[in-house]
Coordinates of C-alpha atoms in Angstrom, one line a residue:
X1 CA 92.7 -19.8 126.9
X2 CA 94.6 -21.1 129.9
X3 CA 92.1 -23.5 131.2
X4 CA 91.4 -26.7 129.3
X5 CA 87.8 -27.2 128.1
X6 CA 87.6 -30.6 129.6
X7 CA 89.3 -30.0 132.8
X8 CA 87.0 -27.5 134.4
X9 CA 87.7 -27.2 138.1
X10 CA 84.9 -28.5 140.2
X11 CA 84.1 -27.1 143.6
X12 CA 86.0 -29.0 146.3
X13 CA 86.2 -28.8 150.1
X14 CA 86.4 -25.1 150.3
X15 CA 85.1 -22.5 152.8
X16 CA 82.0 -22.3 150.7
X17 CA 81.1 -25.9 151.4
X18 CA 82.5 -26.1 154.9
X19 CA 81.0 -22.9 156.4
X20 CA 78.0 -22.4 154.1
X21 CA 75.4 -20.1 155.6
X22 CA 72.0 -21.8 156.0
X23 CA 69.0 -20.4 154.0
X24 CA 67.4 -17.3 155.5
X25 CA 68.1 -18.6 159.0
X26 CA 71.8 -17.9 158.6
X27 CA 73.9 -19.5 161.3
X28 CA 75.6 -17.1 163.8
X29 CA 79.0 -18.4 162.7
X30 CA 78.3 -17.6 159.0
X31 CA 77.1 -14.1 160.0
X32 CA 80.2 -13.5 162.1
X33 CA 82.4 -14.5 159.2
X34 CA 80.7 -12.1 156.9
X35 CA 80.9 -9.3 159.4
X36 CA 84.5 -9.9 160.0
X37 CA 85.2 -9.3 156.4
X38 CA 83.3 -6.0 156.2
X39 CA 86.4 -3.9 156.0
X40 CA 87.7 -6.0 153.1
X41 CA 84.5 -6.2 151.1
X42 CA 81.5 -4.1 151.7
X43 CA 83.3 -1.1 153.1
X44 CA 85.8 -0.9 150.3
X45 CA 85.4 2.5 148.6
X46 CA 82.9 3.5 147.5
X47 CA 80.9 2.4 150.4
X48 CA 77.8 0.4 149.3
X49 CA 74.7 2.2 150.4
X50 CA 71.0 1.2 150.1
X51 CA 68.1 3.2 148.9
X52 CA 66.4 3.3 152.3
X53 CA 69.6 4.8 153.9
X54 CA 72.6 3.4 155.8
X55 CA 75.2 0.9 154.7
X56 CA 75.2 -2.8 154.0
X57 CA 77.2 -3.3 157.1
X58 CA 74.6 -1.6 159.3
X59 CA 71.9 -3.8 157.7
X60 CA 73.9 -6.9 158.6
X61 CA 74.4 -5.7 162.2
X62 CA 70.7 -5.2 162.5
X63 CA 70.1 -8.7 161.1
X64 CA 72.5 -10.1 163.7
X65 CA 70.3 -8.5 166.4
X66 CA 67.2 -10.0 165.0
X67 CA 65.9 -7.1 162.9
X68 CA 65.2 -8.7 159.5
X69 CA 63.1 -6.1 157.7
X70 CA 66.0 -4.1 156.3
X71 CA 67.8 -7.4 155.3
X72 CA 64.8 -8.4 153.2
X73 CA 64.9 -5.0 151.4
X74 CA 68.6 -5.5 150.9
X75 CA 68.0 -8.8 149.2
X76 CA 65.5 -7.3 146.9
X77 CA 68.0 -4.7 145.8
X78 CA 70.1 -7.5 144.3
X79 CA 68.0 -6.8 141.2
X80 CA 69.7 -3.3 141.1
X81 CA 72.5 -3.4 138.4
X82 CA 74.9 -1.6 140.8
X83 CA 74.5 -4.3 143.4
X84 CA 75.0 -7.1 140.8
X85 CA 78.2 -5.5 139.7
X86 CA 79.9 -5.7 143.0
X87 CA 83.6 -6.3 142.3
X88 CA 83.7 -9.7 144.0
X89 CA 85.9 -11.6 141.5
X90 CA 89.1 -9.8 142.2
X91 CA 88.9 -10.0 146.0
X92 CA 90.8 -12.3 148.3
X93 CA 90.1 -16.0 148.1
X94 CA 88.4 -15.9 151.5
X95 CA 86.0 -13.2 150.4
X96 CA 85.3 -15.0 147.1
X97 CA 84.4 -18.2 149.0
X98 CA 82.0 -16.3 151.3
X99 CA 80.4 -14.6 148.4
X100 CA 79.9 -18.0 146.6
X101 CA 78.3 -19.4 149.8
X102 CA 76.0 -16.4 149.9
X103 CA 74.9 -16.9 146.3
X104 CA 74.2 -20.6 147.0
X105 CA 72.1 -19.9 150.0
X106 CA 70.3 -17.0 148.5
X107 CA 69.0 -18.9 145.5
X108 CA 68.1 -21.9 147.6
X109 CA 66.0 -19.8 149.9
X110 CA 64.5 -17.5 147.4
X111 CA 64.5 -18.9 143.8
X112 CA 63.2 -15.5 142.6
X113 CA 66.9 -14.5 142.7
X114 CA 68.0 -17.3 140.5
X115 CA 67.7 -15.5 137.2
X116 CA 69.5 -12.3 138.4
X117 CA 72.3 -14.3 139.9
X118 CA 72.7 -16.3 136.7
X119 CA 72.6 -13.2 134.6
X120 CA 75.2 -11.6 136.8
X121 CA 77.6 -14.6 136.4
X122 CA 77.1 -14.8 132.6
X123 CA 78.0 -11.1 132.3
X124 CA 81.5 -12.0 133.5
X125 CA 82.1 -14.5 130.7
X126 CA 83.6 -11.7 128.6
X127 CA 86.5 -9.4 129.4
X128 CA 85.5 -6.3 131.4
X129 CA 84.6 -3.2 129.5
X130 CA 86.9 -0.2 129.5
X131 CA 86.2 3.2 128.0
X132 CA 88.9 4.6 125.7
X133 CA 88.8 8.2 124.9
X134 CA 89.6 9.2 121.3
X135 CA 89.1 13.0 121.1
X136 CA 85.6 13.7 122.3
X137 CA 84.4 10.2 121.4
X138 CA 84.1 7.3 123.9
X139 CA 85.1 4.0 122.3
X140 CA 84.1 0.8 124.2
X141 CA 86.5 -2.0 124.1
X142 CA 87.5 -5.1 126.1
X143 CA 90.2 -5.1 128.7
X144 CA 92.6 -7.8 127.2
X145 CA 95.4 -7.1 129.7
X146 CA 93.6 -8.5 132.7
X147 CA 96.0 -11.3 134.0
X148 CA 93.3 -12.6 136.3
X149 CA 90.8 -13.3 133.5
X150 CA 91.3 -17.1 133.4
X151 CA 91.0 -17.3 137.2
X152 CA 87.9 -15.2 137.1
X153 CA 86.4 -17.5 134.5
X154 CA 87.1 -20.5 136.8
X155 CA 85.4 -18.8 139.7
X156 CA 82.3 -18.0 137.6
X157 CA 82.0 -21.6 136.6
X158 CA 82.4 -22.7 140.2
X159 CA 79.6 -20.3 141.0
X160 CA 77.3 -21.9 138.5
X161 CA 78.0 -25.3 139.8
X162 CA 77.4 -24.3 143.4
X163 CA 74.1 -22.8 142.4
X164 CA 73.2 -25.9 140.5
X165 CA 73.7 -28.0 143.7
X166 CA 71.0 -26.0 145.4
X167 CA 68.7 -25.5 142.4
X168 CA 68.8 -28.6 140.1
X169 CA 66.8 -26.8 137.4
X170 CA 69.6 -24.2 137.0
X171 CA 70.5 -25.4 133.4
X172 CA 66.9 -24.8 132.3
X173 CA 67.0 -21.2 133.5
X174 CA 70.5 -20.6 132.3
X175 CA 70.2 -21.3 128.6
X176 CA 67.9 -18.4 127.7
X177 CA 70.3 -16.1 129.6
X178 CA 73.3 -17.5 127.6
X179 CA 71.4 -16.7 124.4
X180 CA 70.6 -13.2 125.6
X181 CA 74.2 -12.5 126.7
X182 CA 75.8 -13.7 123.5
X183 CA 78.0 -10.8 122.2
X184 CA 77.1 -9.3 118.9
X185 CA 79.0 -11.0 116.1
X186 CA 80.8 -7.7 115.3
X187 CA 82.3 -7.5 118.7
X188 CA 86.1 -8.0 119.1
X189 CA 87.7 -11.4 118.5
X190 CA 88.7 -11.6 122.1
X191 CA 85.2 -11.0 123.4
X192 CA 83.7 -13.6 121.1
X193 CA 86.5 -16.1 121.9
X194 CA 86.1 -15.8 125.6
X195 CA 82.3 -16.1 125.5
X196 CA 82.3 -19.2 123.2
X197 CA 85.1 -20.8 125.3
X198 CA 83.0 -20.4 128.4
X199 CA 79.9 -21.7 126.7
X200 CA 81.8 -24.8 125.7
X201 CA 83.0 -25.3 129.3
X202 CA 79.4 -25.1 130.5
X203 CA 78.5 -27.9 128.1
X204 CA 81.0 -30.1 129.8
X205 CA 79.5 -30.0 133.3
X206 CA 75.9 -29.3 132.1
X207 CA 75.8 -32.0 129.4
X208 CA 72.0 -31.5 129.0
X209 CA 72.8 -28.1 127.5
X210 CA 75.4 -29.3 125.0
X211 CA 73.1 -29.6 122.0
X212 CA 71.5 -26.1 122.6
X213 CA 74.9 -24.5 123.2
X214 CA 76.4 -26.0 120.1
X215 CA 73.4 -24.9 118.1
X216 CA 73.7 -21.4 119.4
X217 CA 77.4 -21.2 118.6
X218 CA 77.0 -22.7 115.1
X219 CA 74.1 -20.3 114.4
X220 CA 76.4 -17.4 115.2
X221 CA 79.3 -18.8 113.2
X222 CA 77.0 -19.2 110.2
X223 CA 76.2 -15.5 110.3
X224 CA 79.9 -14.8 110.1
X225 CA 80.5 -17.4 107.4
X226 CA 77.9 -16.3 104.9
X227 CA 78.8 -12.6 105.4
X228 CA 82.4 -13.3 104.2
X229 CA 82.6 -15.2 101.0
X230 CA 85.7 -17.2 100.1
X231 CA 86.4 -14.8 97.2
X232 CA 86.4 -11.8 99.6
X233 CA 88.7 -13.5 102.1
X234 CA 91.2 -14.5 99.4
X235 CA 91.1 -11.1 97.8
X236 CA 91.9 -9.5 101.1
X237 CA 94.8 -11.9 101.7
X238 CA 96.1 -11.4 98.2
X239 CA 96.0 -7.6 98.5
X240 CA 97.8 -7.8 101.9
X241 CA 100.4 -10.1 100.5
X242 CA 101.0 -7.7 97.5
X243 CA 101.2 -4.7 99.9
X244 CA 103.7 -6.4 102.2
X245 CA 105.7 -7.9 99.4
X246 CA 105.7 -4.9 97.1
X247 CA 108.6 -2.4 96.7
X248 CA 108.4 1.3 97.2
X249 CA 110.8 3.8 95.7
X250 CA 111.2 5.5 99.1
X251 CA 111.9 2.2 100.9
X252 CA 115.0 2.4 102.9
X253 CA 115.2 6.1 103.1
X254 CA 113.5 6.5 106.5
X255 CA 114.0 3.0 108.0
X256 CA 114.6 3.2 111.7
X257 CA 116.2 0.5 113.8
X258 CA 113.1 0.1 115.9
X259 CA 111.0 -0.3 112.8
X260 CA 113.3 -3.1 111.6
X261 CA 113.1 -4.8 114.9
X262 CA 109.3 -4.6 114.9
X263 CA 109.2 -6.1 111.4
X264 CA 111.5 -8.9 112.5
X265 CA 109.4 -9.7 115.5
X266 CA 106.2 -9.7 113.4
X267 CA 107.7 -12.2 111.0
X268 CA 108.9 -14.4 113.9
X269 CA 105.6 -14.4 115.8
X270 CA 103.6 -17.4 114.6
X271 CA 100.4 -15.8 116.0
X272 CA 100.8 -12.8 113.7
X273 CA 101.4 -15.2 110.8
X274 CA 98.1 -17.0 111.5
X275 CA 96.1 -13.8 111.6
X276 CA 93.5 -13.2 108.8
X277 CA 93.4 -9.9 107.1
X278 CA 89.7 -9.9 106.6
X279 CA 88.1 -8.9 110.0
X280 CA 85.1 -11.2 109.7
X281 CA 87.4 -14.1 108.6
X282 CA 89.6 -13.4 111.7
X283 CA 86.7 -13.8 114.0
X284 CA 85.4 -16.9 112.2
X285 CA 88.9 -18.5 112.2
X286 CA 89.4 -18.0 115.9
X287 CA 86.0 -19.5 116.8
X288 CA 86.2 -22.3 114.3
X289 CA 89.6 -23.4 115.6
X290 CA 88.2 -23.3 119.1
X291 CA 85.2 -25.5 118.1
X292 CA 87.5 -28.0 116.3
X293 CA 89.7 -28.2 119.4
X294 CA 86.6 -28.9 121.4
X295 CA 85.5 -31.7 119.1
X296 CA 88.8 -33.3 119.4
X297 CA 88.9 -32.9 123.2
X298 CA 85.5 -34.5 123.6
X299 CA 86.1 -37.4 121.2
X300 CA 89.7 -38.4 122.3
X301 CA 90.4 -39.9 125.7
X302 CA 94.0 -40.8 126.4
X303 CA 94.9 -40.3 122.8
X304 CA 92.3 -42.7 121.5
X305 CA 88.8 -42.1 120.0
X306 CA 86.1 -42.9 122.5
X307 CA 83.3 -44.4 120.5
X308 CA 80.6 -43.6 123.0
X309 CA 81.5 -39.9 123.4
X310 CA 82.1 -39.5 119.7
X311 CA 78.7 -41.0 118.9
X312 CA 76.9 -38.7 121.3
X313 CA 78.6 -35.7 119.8
X314 CA 77.9 -36.9 116.3
X315 CA 74.2 -37.1 117.1
X316 CA 74.2 -33.5 118.4
X317 CA 76.1 -32.2 115.4
X318 CA 74.0 -34.1 112.8
X319 CA 70.8 -32.7 114.2
X320 CA 72.3 -29.2 114.1
X321 CA 73.5 -29.9 110.5
X322 CA 70.0 -30.8 109.4
X323 CA 68.5 -27.7 111.0
X324 CA 71.1 -25.1 110.2
X325 CA 73.9 -26.1 107.8
X326 CA 72.0 -28.2 105.2
X327 CA 69.5 -25.4 104.4
X328 CA 72.2 -22.7 104.4
X329 CA 73.5 -21.9 100.9
X330 CA 77.1 -20.7 100.3
X331 CA 78.5 -21.3 103.8
X332 CA 82.2 -22.0 103.3
X333 CA 83.7 -23.2 106.6
X334 CA 81.4 -24.1 109.4
X335 CA 80.5 -27.5 107.8
X336 CA 84.1 -28.6 108.3
X337 CA 83.0 -29.5 111.9
X338 CA 81.3 -32.5 110.4
X339 CA 84.2 -33.2 108.0
X340 CA 86.6 -33.2 110.9
X341 CA 84.5 -35.4 113.2
X342 CA 83.9 -38.0 110.5
X343 CA 87.7 -38.3 110.0
X344 CA 88.1 -39.9 113.5
X345 CA 86.6 -43.3 112.4
X346 CA 85.3 -44.6 109.1
X347 CA 82.0 -45.6 110.7
X348 CA 81.1 -41.9 111.3
X349 CA 82.0 -41.0 107.7
X350 CA 79.8 -43.8 106.4
X351 CA 77.0 -42.8 108.7
X352 CA 77.2 -39.2 107.4
X353 CA 77.1 -40.4 103.8
X354 CA 74.1 -42.7 104.5
X355 CA 72.3 -39.8 106.2
X356 CA 72.9 -37.6 103.2
X357 CA 71.8 -40.4 100.8
X358 CA 68.5 -40.8 102.6
X359 CA 67.9 -37.0 102.4
X360 CA 68.7 -37.1 98.6
X361 CA 66.4 -40.0 97.6
X362 CA 63.5 -39.1 99.9
X363 CA 60.8 -37.4 97.7
X364 CA 59.1 -36.1 100.8
X365 CA 62.0 -33.7 101.4
X366 CA 62.0 -30.3 99.7
X367 CA 63.9 -30.2 96.4
X368 CA 66.4 -27.6 97.7
X369 CA 67.3 -29.9 100.7
X370 CA 67.7 -32.9 98.3
X371 CA 69.9 -30.9 96.0
X372 CA 72.0 -29.7 99.0
X373 CA 72.4 -33.3 100.1
X374 CA 73.7 -34.2 96.7
X375 CA 76.2 -31.4 96.8
X376 CA 77.5 -32.6 100.2
X377 CA 77.8 -36.2 99.0
X378 CA 79.9 -35.3 95.9
X379 CA 82.1 -32.8 97.8
X380 CA 82.6 -35.2 100.7
X381 CA 83.5 -38.2 98.5
X382 CA 85.9 -36.1 96.5
X383 CA 87.7 -34.2 99.3
X384 CA 87.8 -36.6 102.3
X385 CA 91.2 -38.3 102.1
X386 CA 90.1 -40.7 104.9
X387 CA 87.4 -42.4 102.8
X388 CA 88.7 -45.6 101.2
X389 CA 88.1 -46.6 97.6
X390 CA 85.7 -49.3 98.4
X391 CA 83.4 -46.8 100.1
X392 CA 83.7 -44.5 97.1
X393 CA 82.7 -47.3 94.8
X394 CA 79.7 -48.2 97.0
X395 CA 78.5 -44.7 96.9
X396 CA 78.9 -44.4 93.2
X397 CA 77.0 -47.6 92.7
X398 CA 74.1 -46.3 94.8
X399 CA 74.0 -42.9 93.1
X400 CA 74.3 -44.2 89.5
X401 CA 71.8 -47.0 90.1
X402 CA 69.3 -44.3 91.4
X403 CA 70.0 -42.2 88.4
X404 CA 69.2 -45.1 86.0
X405 CA 66.0 -45.9 87.9
X406 CA 65.0 -42.2 87.7
X407 CA 65.6 -42.1 84.0
X408 CA 63.7 -45.3 83.5
X409 CA 60.7 -43.8 85.3
X410 CA 60.9 -40.7 83.1
X411 CA 61.2 -42.4 79.8
X412 CA 57.5 -42.8 79.3
X413 CA 56.5 -39.7 81.1
X414 CA 55.5 -36.2 79.9
X415 CA 58.2 -34.5 82.0
X416 CA 61.2 -36.2 80.3
X417 CA 62.9 -32.9 79.3
X418 CA 65.6 -30.7 80.6
X419 CA 64.1 -28.7 83.5
X420 CA 65.9 -28.0 86.7
X421 CA 62.7 -27.0 88.5
X422 CA 61.3 -30.5 87.8
X423 CA 64.5 -32.6 88.2
X424 CA 66.7 -30.7 90.6
X425 CA 67.7 -33.7 92.8
X426 CA 68.5 -35.7 89.7
X427 CA 70.9 -33.0 88.4
X428 CA 72.4 -32.7 91.8
X429 CA 73.1 -36.4 92.0
X430 CA 74.6 -36.3 88.5
X431 CA 76.9 -33.6 89.5
X432 CA 77.9 -35.5 92.6
X433 CA 78.8 -38.5 90.4
X434 CA 80.7 -36.4 87.9
X435 CA 82.6 -34.5 90.6
X436 CA 83.5 -37.6 92.5
X437 CA 84.7 -39.3 89.3
X438 CA 86.9 -36.3 88.4
X439 CA 88.7 -36.4 91.8
X440 CA 88.8 -40.2 92.2
X441 CA 89.4 -41.6 88.7
X442 CA 93.1 -42.2 89.3
X443 CA 92.3 -44.4 92.3
X444 CA 89.5 -46.2 90.4
X445 CA 91.9 -47.1 87.6
X446 CA 95.0 -47.7 89.7
X447 CA 96.3 -51.2 90.2
X448 CA 94.4 -53.3 87.6
X449 CA 93.6 -51.0 84.7
X450 CA 91.4 -53.6 83.0
X451 CA 89.3 -54.2 86.0
X452 CA 89.0 -50.5 86.7
X453 CA 87.8 -49.8 83.2
X454 CA 85.3 -52.6 83.4
X455 CA 83.9 -51.1 86.6
X456 CA 83.6 -47.7 85.0
X457 CA 81.9 -49.1 81.9
X458 CA 79.4 -50.9 84.1
X459 CA 78.2 -47.6 85.4
X460 CA 76.9 -46.8 81.9
X461 CA 77.6 -43.1 81.9
X462 CA 76.5 -42.9 78.3
X463 CA 72.9 -43.5 79.1
X464 CA 72.9 -40.7 81.7
X465 CA 74.7 -38.2 79.5
X466 CA 72.6 -39.0 76.4
X467 CA 69.3 -38.9 78.2
X468 CA 66.6 -36.3 77.4
X469 CA 67.2 -34.7 80.8
X470 CA 70.6 -33.6 79.4
X471 CA 72.5 -33.3 82.7
X472 CA 75.6 -31.8 80.9
X473 CA 73.6 -28.7 80.3
X474 CA 72.7 -28.1 83.9
X475 CA 75.8 -29.2 85.8
X476 CA 78.6 -26.8 86.4
X477 CA 80.7 -26.2 83.3
X478 CA 84.0 -26.8 85.1
X479 CA 82.8 -30.2 86.3
X480 CA 81.3 -31.1 83.0
X481 CA 84.4 -30.2 81.0
X482 CA 86.7 -32.2 83.3
X483 CA 84.3 -35.2 83.2
X484 CA 84.2 -35.0 79.4
X485 CA 88.0 -34.9 79.1
X486 CA 88.5 -38.0 81.3
X487 CA 85.7 -40.1 79.8
X488 CA 87.0 -39.2 76.3
X489 CA 90.5 -40.3 77.3
X490 CA 89.3 -43.7 78.3
X491 CA 86.5 -43.9 75.7
X492 CA 83.8 -44.3 78.3
X493 CA 81.5 -41.7 76.7
X494 CA 81.9 -38.9 74.2
X495 CA 80.4 -35.7 75.6
X496 CA 81.8 -33.0 73.3
X497 CA 79.0 -33.1 70.8
X498 CA 76.4 -32.5 73.5
X499 CA 78.5 -29.8 75.2
X500 CA 78.9 -27.9 71.9
X501 CA 75.2 -28.1 71.2
X502 CA 74.4 -26.9 74.8
X503 CA 76.8 -24.0 74.4
X504 CA 74.8 -22.8 71.4
X505 CA 71.6 -22.9 73.3
X506 CA 70.5 -20.8 76.2
X507 CA 68.2 -22.5 78.7
X508 CA 65.0 -20.4 79.3
X509 CA 63.9 -20.0 82.8
X510 CA 60.3 -18.8 83.3
X511 CA 59.9 -16.5 86.3
X512 CA 56.7 -14.9 87.5
X513 CA 56.9 -11.2 88.2
X514 CA 54.3 -8.6 89.3
X515 CA 53.9 -7.6 85.7
X516 CA 53.4 -11.1 84.4
X517 CA 55.7 -13.9 83.3
X518 CA 59.1 -13.0 81.9
X519 CA 61.7 -15.2 80.2
X520 CA 65.3 -15.0 81.5
X521 CA 68.2 -17.0 80.4
X522 CA 71.1 -18.4 82.3
X523 CA 73.5 -21.3 81.6
X524 CA 73.5 -22.7 85.1
X525 CA 70.2 -22.4 87.0
X526 CA 71.1 -25.2 89.4
X527 CA 73.0 -22.7 91.4
X528 CA 75.0 -25.3 93.4
X529 CA 78.1 -25.1 95.4
X530 CA 80.6 -27.6 96.8
X531 CA 80.5 -27.3 100.6
X532 CA 84.0 -28.8 101.2
X533 CA 85.9 -26.6 98.8
X534 CA 89.3 -25.6 100.3
X535 CA 89.3 -24.0 103.7
X536 CA 91.1 -20.6 103.6
X537 CA 91.1 -19.9 107.3
X538 CA 94.7 -20.2 108.5
X539 CA 94.2 -21.6 112.0
X540 CA 91.4 -24.0 111.0
X541 CA 93.4 -25.3 108.0
X542 CA 95.8 -26.9 110.4
X543 CA 93.1 -29.3 111.5
X544 CA 91.7 -30.0 108.0
X545 CA 94.8 -30.2 105.8
X546 CA 96.1 -33.6 106.9
X547 CA 92.7 -35.2 106.0
X548 CA 91.9 -33.2 102.9
X549 CA 92.4 -34.1 99.3
X550 CA 93.6 -31.1 97.3
X551 CA 93.5 -30.6 93.5
X552 CA 96.8 -31.5 92.0
X553 CA 98.2 -29.4 89.2
X554 CA 100.1 -31.3 86.5
X555 CA 103.3 -30.5 84.5
X556 CA 103.3 -29.6 80.9
X557 CA 104.4 -33.1 79.9
X558 CA 101.5 -34.7 81.7
X559 CA 99.1 -32.2 80.1
X560 CA 100.4 -33.1 76.6
X561 CA 100.1 -36.8 77.4
X562 CA 96.5 -36.3 78.7
X563 CA 95.4 -34.9 75.3
X564 CA 96.1 -38.3 73.7
X565 CA 93.1 -40.7 74.1
X566 CA 94.0 -44.1 75.4
X567 CA 93.8 -46.9 72.7
X568 CA 91.8 -50.0 73.2
X569 CA 94.8 -52.3 73.0
X570 CA 96.5 -50.4 75.7
X571 CA 93.5 -51.0 78.0
X572 CA 94.8 -54.6 78.4
X573 CA 98.1 -53.3 79.8
X574 CA 97.8 -53.2 83.6
X575 CA 101.1 -51.2 83.9
X576 CA 100.2 -48.2 81.8
X577 CA 102.6 -45.4 82.7
X578 CA 99.8 -42.8 82.0
X579 CA 98.1 -43.7 85.2
X580 CA 100.8 -42.1 87.3
X581 CA 99.1 -38.9 88.3
X582 CA 97.2 -37.6 85.3
X583 CA 94.7 -34.8 86.0
X584 CA 91.9 -33.6 83.6
X585 CA 93.4 -30.4 82.4
X586 CA 94.4 -28.9 79.1
X587 CA 96.6 -26.0 78.1
X588 CA 94.0 -25.0 75.5
X589 CA 91.5 -22.8 77.2
X590 CA 88.4 -21.5 75.5
X591 CA 86.0 -19.0 77.1
X592 CA 82.8 -20.4 78.5
X593 CA 79.4 -18.9 77.7
X594 CA 78.8 -16.1 80.3
X595 CA 76.8 -17.3 83.2
X596 CA 74.9 -15.4 85.8
X597 CA 76.5 -17.7 88.4
X598 CA 80.1 -17.6 87.1
X599 CA 81.1 -15.1 89.8
X600 CA 79.9 -17.4 92.5
X601 CA 81.5 -20.6 91.2
X602 CA 84.7 -19.4 89.6
X603 CA 87.8 -20.2 91.7
X604 CA 90.2 -17.3 91.9
X605 CA 93.8 -17.7 90.9
X606 CA 94.8 -17.4 94.5
X607 CA 92.7 -20.4 95.5
X608 CA 95.0 -23.4 96.1
X609 CA 93.4 -26.8 95.8
X610 CA 90.4 -26.1 93.5
X611 CA 90.3 -27.2 89.9
X612 CA 90.3 -24.2 87.5
X613 CA 87.3 -23.3 85.4
X614 CA 88.3 -24.5 82.0
X615 CA 86.7 -25.6 78.7
X616 CA 88.7 -28.4 77.0
X617 CA 88.8 -29.1 73.3
X618 CA 88.2 -32.7 72.3
X619 CA 91.3 -34.3 71.2
X620 CA 91.3 -36.0 67.7
X621 CA 91.1 -39.7 67.8

């Protein structure tokens, strides 16, 4: 978009403010100006007629002579769609200024016209519709070739601001109209982009609407997000890459010069390279990158983070997060708005973690919300490169201490057995700890190996793993196996006996059906996900990648070294060479017991940055 989100042109000393026509008692000068422009505006073909006969010009001439009846009827006809669609935007600047003045005076004199005028303006926030003929079928599309589109958007925003000068309650009337006019999510990318861009511009000069506008946009983005899974997007990209990179036996036989030039231009065009193959992902990527740009524009002033503005935006987004994002399962990308905002200053990241922590430990919250909060904590601690080690350790201390207290309270109870329905938040917190440990163990052990091991031993993982609640049976197999490999390496806890026993058992889940209770089995009923798994949207990735911790694959030599448990006497050596980049992987892969949720959690081979789903054999000691 040509216009910056934060540099919306405000109405200045224009003809609209200098020669504004007064209410219904319009001044003679204003009427003269309007009549002088009749040939340029109202009489342009086709001539605008009114239902009671005659032309608009004749009605104005009568009004000039003092006959106001027809003029009142003319005003009422503004409700007519044909009247509201007068082509005023592409007229000369003088005509536009007079029209804006007319709008301002109309709504100030008769507020009954406020809604129609606002609706008319909002309808111009998308490219004009054109009808394309394909055979006998009319196909509606957007006119993307309109060079005046940015200028028209500027004029529409000026119109809103002028109306708001006369009617201070304009924002209150405007918001329902913006909701009503929001294009269907299946509309073209250009249509959605223009409308969302204009909504964000409105939030700048109508700050009271910012929360509602952001909530509206995020709600629409979530619908796109959940309708296009990460797996579907990656499969589409992989298929397209194979199609473009594949060879054909007929290739080269019919190559034309213009075809070669077109292919060269496509490769050289960065915009084409950023396009997503999946149509829903393309819409989502465009809108996400627009929102991420907006977040940066709001928070940064003269190249520095403005604490006050960032804090206000954080409050808006955290409320929307609680209402829309936290209860939504399997959204892949929209939550990166919070991830990006929290990267601006550590204080916002810590506030976000504290907010999630309160959600997790509060027993008054629904279990599903508490579990989602645990998923966000683990994924955020693991993936946010901007979170320092001291904050990671503080969060681990809180989580592990809460787990130990939970186990202590269950020891003497009748519910001290493995049941995700009873202990869902507990298992979610366990998985957050295991997942964070897998990603951060190198940092936790870097520098002083002895102190790092002492810290990890103080967490007492053994008590958690060996408890009757048996979290290794509930948590994701990929997380459990990596956690087992690392803890076995450093002799923190031996998990493989429990894992093998769990693999021989199937956890029964009792579900009530219309025909009575039925017993079904599944290996992972927790049905969790990691909300900050790698972003696969090409444009949005450019905002996220610099602050994102990817999963690092290791060489064959490092994998062989990883299979050797560290000896106790080596623990005293602070300069152990093994600490230079080991990752919990093994070249020995054993199939995992089939799970009803495997298809949801398994990372495809094309997914860069996610740990693979592996089962690791315990190494002999």
